[in-house]
């Protein structure tokens, strides 16, 4: 299996503070990598380095032909900005040369209703705006999704739809997923690999080998109450 | 009342300038560059001063200096990570200081508020070319500008070269200010960029609406202001801006 992403000896510094040091990992095409860790461990910084929005040392190699769909963690949009969801999605469709049916597909996948598109994006609720961002990321048929806590602010049924959508994109379209999340249970069941970041350590491996009480305690500096549920939900 | 050929020329130029100002203004207002618009306009002063000393057209001096200022602001912002607003504040203060050292009182007033006189063929062609360049740039780049406005990171992953687009926008913005040197003066041109767009932001419900309202307010202010100034034989600039300001305050009543 070829790699969608190869990261070697990545380091990110802000002034004298080293946020990420000597980090190496690979993400095979079509797999899903979950990134976990306490606040301030550099998860979002890692994403920003991966998309080239901050400077870094080391190498980041994306496979040729990579199209990234990125969902950032939190955006502060002014309420009176006269840009609607429709303006936003049509801008992406024009840039990605995607069709109207592509936009309609993305909307259906995230369960966002069309009337919502006429509202100014600054007036949408947290969950509605998050769905819009996911729909935006899906327009243009990305083959890599970078999701920074995509379920934050979305209600339970919405989270379920989102999780199903991501899994379907992976199985049907061979999409590679990089996901920052705090939901250890979901990660345990669905991620192919886990990257645990803390201020001092980084652990990389399968969920079964990495998500152990010992690693989690080292990662968070305290015992983490984490139970693995079986498929029936018990 | 029949218009003479020079009058038609100057009306054509002021209308295309108004459209350019209306369009650039929308993104300047949404990018929170409202105060920067006035500040950047002062960067033209040293250019006007040097042009007057060298006896070349002040519009060319202003244009050169504004372009240089835009590149300087962009470069400093990129290198230091300081916001556009702060960098602009510093660059503009220095430009104003240098500008007032090399420009005399009367020339300074004319550069700030515009002056009388008919258009030369060079001014007309440069003005029309500049306005059309700005209009085409904004219309072509509007999708990239919208995405970058919501999130520069999302813009990057959508294939937009954000740094290049920011530079091009600053250059379009500087070019629009330079266009105003001849008629409105650099100070009032900053206002023609901001006031119609601020009105549109208040009234519009979507991007298309904002662009259309901003253009309409800029064009209407220019036509009514020019006509009213002609009636009382005064300079057009202050009339155009007063009318734009009047429309803005009326829009607040909605």
Tab-separated table of N, CA and C in Angstrom, chain A residues 27-178:
chain	number	residue	atom	x	y	z
A	27	UNK	N	1.254	7.785	6.689
A	27	UNK	CA	-0.178	7.463	6.633
A	27	UNK	C	-0.459	6.770	5.300
A	28	UNK	N	-0.741	5.443	5.327
A	28	UNK	CA	-1.035	4.747	4.072
A	28	UNK	C	-2.324	5.270	3.430
A	29	UNK	N	-2.374	5.217	2.098
A	29	UNK	CA	-3.548	5.695	1.367
A	29	UNK	C	-4.795	4.919	1.800
A	30	UNK	N	-5.890	5.624	2.035
A	30	UNK	CA	-7.155	4.995	2.389
A	30	UNK	C	-7.274	4.640	3.864
A	31	UNK	N	-6.234	4.905	4.654
A	31	UNK	CA	-6.305	4.574	6.090
A	31	UNK	C	-6.794	5.782	6.881
A	32	UNK	N	-6.989	5.583	8.183
A	32	UNK	CA	-7.389	6.721	9.007
A	32	UNK	C	-6.460	6.832	10.213
A	33	UNK	N	-5.898	8.034	10.378
A	33	UNK	CA	-4.990	8.287	11.495
A	33	UNK	C	-5.706	9.206	12.475
A	34	UNK	N	-5.804	8.769	13.732
A	34	UNK	CA	-6.389	9.630	14.759
A	34	UNK	C	-5.257	10.276	15.541
A	35	UNK	N	-5.401	11.569	15.820
A	35	UNK	CA	-4.384	12.278	16.590
A	35	UNK	C	-5.016	12.707	17.906
A	36	UNK	N	-4.428	12.269	19.007
A	36	UNK	CA	-4.980	12.626	20.312
A	36	UNK	C	-3.884	13.266	21.167
A	37	UNK	N	-4.309	13.829	22.267
A	37	UNK	CA	-3.340	14.427	23.176
A	37	UNK	C	-3.976	15.547	23.968
A	38	UNK	N	-3.329	15.944	25.061
A	38	UNK	CA	-3.902	17.013	25.893
A	38	UNK	C	-3.852	18.364	25.170
A	39	UNK	N	-4.581	19.340	25.704
A	39	UNK	CA	-4.563	20.682	25.118
A	39	UNK	C	-3.145	21.226	25.109
A	40	UNK	N	-2.785	21.889	24.031
A	40	UNK	CA	-1.455	22.504	23.952
A	40	UNK	C	-0.359	21.534	23.543
A	41	UNK	N	-0.746	20.293	23.135
A	41	UNK	CA	0.267	19.303	22.756
A	41	UNK	C	0.750	19.504	21.320
A	42	UNK	N	0.072	20.354	20.569
A	42	UNK	CA	0.535	20.649	19.192
A	42	UNK	C	-0.250	19.931	18.106
A	43	UNK	N	-1.472	19.470	18.416
A	43	UNK	CA	-2.262	18.733	17.415
A	43	UNK	C	-2.641	19.652	16.245
A	44	UNK	N	-3.221	20.821	16.588
A	44	UNK	CA	-3.623	21.762	15.538
A	44	UNK	C	-2.392	22.333	14.820
A	45	UNK	N	-1.306	22.525	15.595
A	45	UNK	CA	-0.052	23.018	14.997
A	45	UNK	C	0.447	22.015	13.946
A	46	UNK	N	0.312	20.722	14.260
A	46	UNK	CA	0.721	19.685	13.308
A	46	UNK	C	-0.079	19.831	12.009
A	47	UNK	N	-1.394	20.009	12.124
A	47	UNK	CA	-2.235	20.185	10.928
A	47	UNK	C	-1.801	21.416	10.126
A	48	UNK	N	-1.517	22.497	10.852
A	48	UNK	CA	-1.115	23.729	10.160
A	48	UNK	C	0.210	23.531	9.411
A	49	UNK	N	1.107	22.722	10.007
A	49	UNK	CA	2.363	22.422	9.305
A	49	UNK	C	2.065	21.560	8.077
A	50	UNK	N	1.144	20.588	8.241
A	50	UNK	CA	0.835	19.677	7.125
A	50	UNK	C	0.241	20.422	5.927
A	51	UNK	N	-0.523	21.504	6.193
A	51	UNK	CA	-1.116	22.249	5.067
A	51	UNK	C	-0.219	23.416	4.632
A	52	UNK	N	0.928	23.565	5.284
A	52	UNK	CA	1.894	24.580	4.850
A	52	UNK	C	1.568	25.991	5.293
A	53	UNK	N	0.783	26.136	6.365
A	53	UNK	CA	0.445	27.507	6.772
A	53	UNK	C	1.419	28.037	7.835
A	54	UNK	N	2.293	27.184	8.375
A	54	UNK	CA	3.347	27.680	9.274
A	54	UNK	C	4.677	27.059	8.832
A	55	UNK	N	5.786	27.691	9.218
A	55	UNK	CA	7.081	27.149	8.795
A	55	UNK	C	7.507	26.034	9.747
A	56	UNK	N	8.296	25.110	9.223
A	56	UNK	CA	8.707	23.945	10.003
A	56	UNK	C	10.049	23.445	9.508
A	57	UNK	N	10.668	22.554	10.296
A	57	UNK	CA	11.879	21.864	9.847
A	57	UNK	C	11.531	20.402	9.622
A	58	UNK	N	12.341	19.693	8.844
A	58	UNK	CA	12.037	18.305	8.503
A	58	UNK	C	11.314	18.251	7.169
A	59	UNK	N	10.779	17.071	6.831
A	59	UNK	CA	10.090	16.969	5.532
A	59	UNK	C	8.663	16.465	5.705
A	60	UNK	N	7.775	17.033	4.877
A	60	UNK	CA	6.380	16.585	4.802
A	60	UNK	C	6.131	16.285	3.324
A	61	UNK	N	5.833	15.020	3.017
A	61	UNK	CA	5.612	14.661	1.603
A	61	UNK	C	4.215	14.106	1.407
A	62	UNK	N	3.394	14.830	0.639
A	62	UNK	CA	2.072	14.327	0.264
A	62	UNK	C	2.209	13.581	-1.063
A	63	UNK	N	1.409	12.535	-1.278
A	63	UNK	CA	1.452	11.794	-2.542
A	63	UNK	C	1.034	12.730	-3.685
A	64	UNK	N	1.521	12.452	-4.895
A	64	UNK	CA	1.151	13.282	-6.044
A	64	UNK	C	-0.360	13.194	-6.265
A	65	UNK	N	-0.954	14.309	-6.621
A	65	UNK	CA	-2.394	14.336	-6.903
A	65	UNK	C	-3.256	14.450	-5.643
A	66	UNK	N	-2.627	14.799	-4.503
A	66	UNK	CA	-3.398	14.918	-3.260
A	66	UNK	C	-4.326	16.139	-3.320
A	67	UNK	N	-5.595	15.912	-3.009
A	67	UNK	CA	-6.568	17.021	-2.874
A	67	UNK	C	-7.074	16.992	-1.429
A	68	UNK	N	-6.738	18.055	-0.677
A	68	UNK	CA	-7.063	18.051	0.749
A	68	UNK	C	-8.390	18.758	1.016
A	69	UNK	N	-9.221	18.144	1.838
A	69	UNK	CA	-10.404	18.815	2.378
A	69	UNK	C	-10.109	19.054	3.850
A	70	UNK	N	-10.105	20.322	4.274
A	70	UNK	CA	-9.672	20.646	5.637
A	70	UNK	C	-10.816	21.253	6.433
A	71	UNK	N	-11.054	20.715	7.608
A	71	UNK	CA	-12.070	21.289	8.500
A	71	UNK	C	-11.365	21.796	9.754
A	72	UNK	N	-11.223	23.122	9.894
A	72	UNK	CA	-10.500	23.662	11.054
A	72	UNK	C	-11.321	23.544	12.324
A	73	UNK	N	-10.648	23.796	13.450
A	73	UNK	CA	-11.274	23.569	14.752
A	73	UNK	C	-12.375	24.576	15.062
A	74	UNK	N	-12.031	25.859	14.999
A	74	UNK	CA	-13.017	26.858	15.405
A	74	UNK	C	-12.726	28.126	14.623
A	75	UNK	N	-13.761	28.724	14.076
A	75	UNK	CA	-13.562	29.971	13.333
A	75	UNK	C	-14.438	31.051	13.930
A	76	UNK	N	-13.898	32.238	13.993
A	76	UNK	CA	-14.642	33.346	14.561
A	76	UNK	C	-15.156	34.209	13.404
A	77	UNK	N	-16.436	34.068	13.095
A	77	UNK	CA	-16.995	34.803	11.959
A	77	UNK	C	-17.917	35.906	12.485
A	78	UNK	N	-17.754	37.121	11.963
A	78	UNK	CA	-18.621	38.221	12.406
A	78	UNK	C	-20.063	37.962	11.959
A	79	UNK	N	-20.995	38.266	12.825
A	79	UNK	CA	-22.408	37.958	12.551
A	79	UNK	C	-22.946	38.709	11.333
A	80	UNK	N	-22.451	39.947	11.130
A	80	UNK	CA	-23.046	40.760	10.051
A	80	UNK	C	-22.284	40.651	8.734
A	81	UNK	N	-21.410	39.669	8.621
A	81	UNK	CA	-20.696	39.481	7.356
A	81	UNK	C	-21.697	38.991	6.300
A	82	UNK	N	-21.892	39.758	5.205
A	82	UNK	CA	-22.936	39.337	4.250
A	82	UNK	C	-22.471	38.226	3.300
A	83	UNK	N	-21.978	37.143	3.876
A	83	UNK	CA	-21.600	35.986	3.062
A	83	UNK	C	-22.451	34.816	3.532
A	84	UNK	N	-23.178	34.223	2.596
A	84	UNK	CA	-24.067	33.118	2.955
A	84	UNK	C	-23.358	31.786	2.732
A	85	UNK	N	-23.972	30.727	3.248
A	85	UNK	CA	-23.440	29.388	3.017
A	85	UNK	C	-23.356	29.104	1.522
A	86	UNK	N	-24.358	29.622	0.770
A	86	UNK	CA	-24.364	29.407	-0.684
A	86	UNK	C	-23.160	30.087	-1.326
A	87	UNK	N	-22.877	31.361	-0.924
A	87	UNK	CA	-21.699	32.077	-1.456
A	87	UNK	C	-20.423	31.260	-1.201
A	88	UNK	N	-20.333	30.746	0.034
A	88	UNK	CA	-19.133	30.037	0.481
A	88	UNK	C	-18.938	28.736	-0.316
A	89	UNK	N	-20.015	27.949	-0.442
A	89	UNK	CA	-19.906	26.677	-1.159
A	89	UNK	C	-19.689	26.889	-2.648
A	90	UNK	N	-20.366	27.914	-3.218
A	90	UNK	CA	-20.199	28.173	-4.651
A	90	UNK	C	-18.788	28.657	-4.963
A	91	UNK	N	-18.191	29.380	-3.999
A	91	UNK	CA	-16.799	29.818	-4.187
A	91	UNK	C	-15.902	28.589	-4.303
A	92	UNK	N	-16.123	27.602	-3.412
A	92	UNK	CA	-15.300	26.386	-3.459
A	92	UNK	C	-15.557	25.613	-4.752
A	93	UNK	N	-16.851	25.510	-5.140
A	93	UNK	CA	-17.182	24.774	-6.357
A	93	UNK	C	-16.495	25.408	-7.567
A	94	UNK	N	-16.474	26.755	-7.607
A	94	UNK	CA	-15.831	27.443	-8.729
A	94	UNK	C	-14.321	27.185	-8.710
A	95	UNK	N	-13.721	27.220	-7.515
A	95	UNK	CA	-12.270	27.022	-7.416
A	95	UNK	C	-11.886	25.583	-7.761
A	96	UNK	N	-12.731	24.625	-7.319
A	96	UNK	CA	-12.407	23.209	-7.533
A	96	UNK	C	-13.001	22.697	-8.846
A	97	UNK	N	-13.660	23.593	-9.603
A	97	UNK	CA	-14.349	23.227	-10.857
A	97	UNK	C	-15.320	22.065	-10.618
A	98	UNK	N	-16.050	22.149	-9.509
A	98	UNK	CA	-17.024	21.113	-9.162
A	98	UNK	C	-18.406	21.528	-9.666
A	99	UNK	N	-19.268	20.525	-9.902
A	99	UNK	CA	-20.592	20.815	-10.451
A	99	UNK	C	-21.594	21.110	-9.317
A	100	UNK	N	-22.791	21.575	-9.719
A	100	UNK	CA	-23.849	21.823	-8.744
A	100	UNK	C	-24.245	20.530	-8.030
A	101	UNK	N	-24.210	19.410	-8.797
A	101	UNK	CA	-24.626	18.142	-8.184
A	101	UNK	C	-23.585	17.704	-7.131
A	102	UNK	N	-22.327	18.103	-7.357
A	102	UNK	CA	-21.282	17.810	-6.377
A	102	UNK	C	-21.590	18.538	-5.055
A	103	UNK	N	-22.020	19.817	-5.185
A	103	UNK	CA	-22.370	20.613	-4.001
A	103	UNK	C	-23.585	19.994	-3.309
A	104	UNK	N	-24.603	19.613	-4.115
A	104	UNK	CA	-25.818	19.014	-3.551
A	104	UNK	C	-25.483	17.722	-2.811
A	105	UNK	N	-24.559	16.937	-3.386
A	105	UNK	CA	-24.108	15.685	-2.773
A	105	UNK	C	-23.476	15.927	-1.412
A	106	UNK	N	-22.576	16.937	-1.376
A	106	UNK	CA	-21.870	17.254	-0.125
A	106	UNK	C	-22.872	17.682	0.945
A	107	UNK	N	-23.885	18.468	0.529
A	107	UNK	CA	-24.905	18.926	1.484
A	107	UNK	C	-25.704	17.758	2.031
A	108	UNK	N	-26.053	16.827	1.122
A	108	UNK	CA	-26.831	15.668	1.551
A	108	UNK	C	-26.009	14.818	2.524
A	109	UNK	N	-24.701	14.692	2.237
A	109	UNK	CA	-23.835	13.857	3.090
A	109	UNK	C	-23.760	14.388	4.516
A	110	UNK	N	-23.780	15.718	4.680
A	110	UNK	CA	-23.672	16.263	6.045
A	110	UNK	C	-25.033	16.577	6.661
A	111	UNK	N	-26.100	16.367	5.868
A	111	UNK	CA	-27.448	16.586	6.395
A	111	UNK	C	-27.776	18.049	6.633
A	112	UNK	N	-27.228	18.915	5.761
A	112	UNK	CA	-27.522	20.347	5.896
A	112	UNK	C	-28.638	20.710	4.928
A	113	UNK	N	-29.704	21.347	5.452
A	113	UNK	CA	-30.841	21.656	4.583
A	113	UNK	C	-30.583	22.930	3.786
A	114	UNK	N	-31.153	22.956	2.559
A	114	UNK	CA	-30.892	24.068	1.636
A	114	UNK	C	-31.276	25.449	2.187
A	115	UNK	N	-32.416	25.590	2.914
A	115	UNK	CA	-32.754	26.932	3.424
A	115	UNK	C	-31.649	27.541	4.286
A	116	UNK	N	-30.876	26.673	4.957
A	116	UNK	CA	-29.761	27.156	5.793
A	116	UNK	C	-28.741	27.933	4.969
A	117	UNK	N	-28.685	27.601	3.660
A	117	UNK	CA	-27.651	28.207	2.809
A	117	UNK	C	-27.903	29.678	2.541
A	118	UNK	N	-29.143	30.142	2.784
A	118	UNK	CA	-29.445	31.552	2.522
A	118	UNK	C	-29.071	32.435	3.696
A	119	UNK	N	-28.748	31.820	4.832
A	119	UNK	CA	-28.413	32.610	6.025
A	119	UNK	C	-26.945	33.036	5.976
A	120	UNK	N	-26.656	34.192	6.584
A	120	UNK	CA	-25.266	34.637	6.695
A	120	UNK	C	-24.515	33.629	7.561
A	121	UNK	N	-23.289	33.273	7.169
A	121	UNK	CA	-22.590	32.193	7.881
A	121	UNK	C	-22.318	32.543	9.344
A	122	UNK	N	-22.213	33.841	9.634
A	122	UNK	CA	-21.969	34.259	11.014
A	122	UNK	C	-23.171	34.061	11.920
A	123	UNK	N	-24.353	33.825	11.322
A	123	UNK	CA	-25.562	33.656	12.140
A	123	UNK	C	-25.905	32.177	12.363
A	124	UNK	N	-25.161	31.261	11.715
A	124	UNK	CA	-25.447	29.828	11.893
A	124	UNK	C	-25.028	29.385	13.297
A	125	UNK	N	-25.704	28.364	13.805
A	125	UNK	CA	-25.302	27.834	15.111
A	125	UNK	C	-23.972	27.105	14.946
A	126	UNK	N	-23.304	26.804	16.065
A	126	UNK	CA	-22.010	26.131	16.010
A	126	UNK	C	-22.076	24.843	15.198
A	127	UNK	N	-23.103	24.048	15.452
A	127	UNK	CA	-23.243	22.761	14.770
A	127	UNK	C	-23.534	22.922	13.287
A	128	UNK	N	-24.418	23.903	12.961
A	128	UNK	CA	-24.754	24.129	11.546
A	128	UNK	C	-23.518	24.592	10.771
A	129	UNK	N	-22.747	25.490	11.388
A	129	UNK	CA	-21.558	26.013	10.717
A	129	UNK	C	-20.522	24.904	10.519
A	130	UNK	N	-20.423	24.019	11.522
A	130	UNK	CA	-19.483	22.902	11.433
A	130	UNK	C	-19.857	21.992	10.256
A	131	UNK	N	-21.176	21.739	10.102
A	131	UNK	CA	-21.625	20.908	8.981
A	131	UNK	C	-21.304	21.582	7.649
A	132	UNK	N	-21.463	22.923	7.620
A	132	UNK	CA	-21.153	23.675	6.399
A	132	UNK	C	-19.666	23.525	6.053
A	133	UNK	N	-18.809	23.586	7.098
A	133	UNK	CA	-17.367	23.446	6.864
A	133	UNK	C	-17.033	22.054	6.324
A	134	UNK	N	-17.727	21.038	6.867
A	134	UNK	CA	-17.482	19.683	6.382
A	134	UNK	C	-17.954	19.571	4.930
A	135	UNK	N	-19.146	20.137	4.630
A	135	UNK	CA	-19.654	20.111	3.249
A	135	UNK	C	-18.664	20.811	2.325
A	136	UNK	N	-18.127	21.956	2.770
A	136	UNK	CA	-17.152	22.712	1.976
A	136	UNK	C	-15.937	21.823	1.672
A	137	UNK	N	-15.473	21.095	2.709
A	137	UNK	CA	-14.290	20.241	2.534
A	137	UNK	C	-14.570	19.125	1.524
A	138	UNK	N	-15.841	18.666	1.457
A	138	UNK	CA	-16.169	17.530	0.586
A	138	UNK	C	-16.358	17.934	-0.879
A	139	UNK	N	-16.664	19.231	-1.125
A	139	UNK	CA	-16.845	19.688	-2.510
A	139	UNK	C	-15.496	19.608	-3.225
A	140	UNK	N	-15.499	19.048	-4.444
A	140	UNK	CA	-14.248	18.936	-5.195
A	140	UNK	C	-13.595	17.579	-5.005
A	141	UNK	N	-14.345	16.628	-4.422
A	141	UNK	CA	-13.886	15.244	-4.252
A	141	UNK	C	-12.447	15.137	-3.721
A	142	UNK	N	-12.238	15.515	-2.435
A	142	UNK	CA	-10.892	15.390	-1.878
A	142	UNK	C	-10.513	13.925	-1.715
A	143	UNK	N	-9.202	13.611	-1.773
A	143	UNK	CA	-8.783	12.235	-1.463
A	143	UNK	C	-8.094	12.155	-0.101
A	144	UNK	N	-7.956	13.337	0.560
A	144	UNK	CA	-7.468	13.360	1.944
A	144	UNK	C	-8.351	14.315	2.740
A	145	UNK	N	-8.797	13.879	3.911
A	145	UNK	CA	-9.567	14.778	4.784
A	145	UNK	C	-8.763	15.052	6.046
A	146	UNK	N	-8.586	16.336	6.376
A	146	UNK	CA	-7.949	16.718	7.636
A	146	UNK	C	-9.048	17.308	8.515
A	147	UNK	N	-9.393	16.614	9.569
A	147	UNK	CA	-10.539	17.029	10.379
A	147	UNK	C	-10.078	17.357	11.798
A	148	UNK	N	-10.197	18.635	12.180
A	148	UNK	CA	-9.755	19.062	13.510
A	148	UNK	C	-10.979	19.151	14.420
A	149	UNK	N	-11.205	18.097	15.178
A	149	UNK	CA	-12.393	17.987	16.043
A	149	UNK	C	-13.667	18.350	15.280
A	150	UNK	N	-13.983	17.587	14.230
A	150	UNK	CA	-15.119	17.953	13.367
A	150	UNK	C	-16.471	17.838	14.065
A	151	UNK	N	-16.536	17.028	15.113
A	151	UNK	CA	-17.833	16.812	15.760
A	151	UNK	C	-18.120	17.853	16.842
A	152	UNK	N	-17.152	18.741	17.101
A	152	UNK	CA	-17.348	19.728	18.176
A	152	UNK	C	-18.560	20.606	17.882
A	153	UNK	N	-19.480	20.665	18.812
A	153	UNK	CA	-20.661	21.520	18.655
A	153	UNK	C	-21.799	20.866	17.899
A	154	UNK	N	-21.560	19.683	17.327
A	154	UNK	CA	-22.633	19.008	16.575
A	154	UNK	C	-23.400	18.087	17.526
A	155	UNK	N	-24.746	18.057	17.374
A	155	UNK	CA	-25.561	17.228	18.263
A	155	UNK	C	-25.322	15.730	17.989
A	156	UNK	N	-25.832	14.871	18.876
A	156	UNK	CA	-25.582	13.422	18.790
A	156	UNK	C	-25.935	12.823	17.427
A	157	UNK	N	-27.217	13.071	16.932
A	157	UNK	CA	-27.552	12.477	15.626
A	157	UNK	C	-26.611	12.996	14.527
A	158	UNK	N	-26.249	14.277	14.621
A	158	UNK	CA	-25.346	14.884	13.644
A	158	UNK	C	-23.977	14.217	13.667
A	159	UNK	N	-23.491	13.908	14.859
A	159	UNK	CA	-22.189	13.253	14.997
A	159	UNK	C	-22.219	11.876	14.346
A	160	UNK	N	-23.371	11.208	14.530
A	160	UNK	CA	-23.536	9.868	13.965
A	160	UNK	C	-23.478	9.931	12.432
A	161	UNK	N	-24.205	10.949	11.861
A	161	UNK	CA	-24.218	11.134	10.400
A	161	UNK	C	-22.799	11.397	9.899
A	162	UNK	N	-22.093	12.265	10.635
A	162	UNK	CA	-20.740	12.642	10.240
A	162	UNK	C	-19.809	11.429	10.238
A	163	UNK	N	-19.887	10.643	11.321
A	163	UNK	CA	-19.026	9.460	11.429
A	163	UNK	C	-19.324	8.483	10.292
A	164	UNK	N	-20.633	8.271	9.998
A	164	UNK	CA	-21.022	7.359	8.918
A	164	UNK	C	-20.498	7.874	7.579
A	165	UNK	N	-20.642	9.208	7.362
A	165	UNK	CA	-20.193	9.815	6.103
A	165	UNK	C	-18.701	9.579	5.898
A	166	UNK	N	-17.929	9.820	6.956
A	166	UNK	CA	-16.470	9.676	6.833
A	166	UNK	C	-16.110	8.221	6.519
A	167	UNK	N	-16.770	7.290	7.210
A	167	UNK	CA	-16.463	5.866	6.974
A	167	UNK	C	-16.841	5.455	5.553
A	168	UNK	N	-17.988	6.006	5.065
A	168	UNK	CA	-18.434	5.662	3.715
A	168	UNK	C	-17.447	6.208	2.672
A	169	UNK	N	-16.975	7.428	2.894
A	169	UNK	CA	-16.013	8.017	1.957
A	169	UNK	C	-14.747	7.186	1.908
A	170	UNK	N	-14.376	6.628	3.078
A	170	UNK	CA	-13.157	5.815	3.135
A	170	UNK	C	-13.320	4.522	2.371
A	171	UNK	N	-14.459	3.845	2.606
A	171	UNK	CA	-14.622	2.536	1.966
A	171	UNK	C	-14.936	2.681	0.473
A	172	UNK	N	-15.784	3.672	0.111
A	172	UNK	CA	-16.199	3.784	-1.293
A	172	UNK	C	-15.185	4.530	-2.148
A	173	UNK	N	-14.575	5.578	-1.590
A	173	UNK	CA	-13.710	6.439	-2.415
A	173	UNK	C	-12.241	6.381	-2.026
A	174	UNK	N	-11.889	5.476	-1.097
A	174	UNK	CA	-10.491	5.320	-0.708
A	174	UNK	C	-9.884	6.626	-0.173
A	175	UNK	N	-10.706	7.386	0.566
A	175	UNK	CA	-10.229	8.661	1.113
A	175	UNK	C	-9.376	8.406	2.358
A	176	UNK	N	-8.251	9.120	2.451
A	176	UNK	CA	-7.403	9.034	3.638
A	176	UNK	C	-7.890	10.065	4.653
A	177	UNK	N	-7.996	9.659	5.920
A	177	UNK	CA	-8.533	10.579	6.924
A	177	UNK	C	-7.514	10.808	8.035
A	178	UNK	N	-7.259	12.079	8.334
A	178	UNK	CA	-6.470	12.446	9.518
A	178	UNK	C	-7.406	13.201	10.439
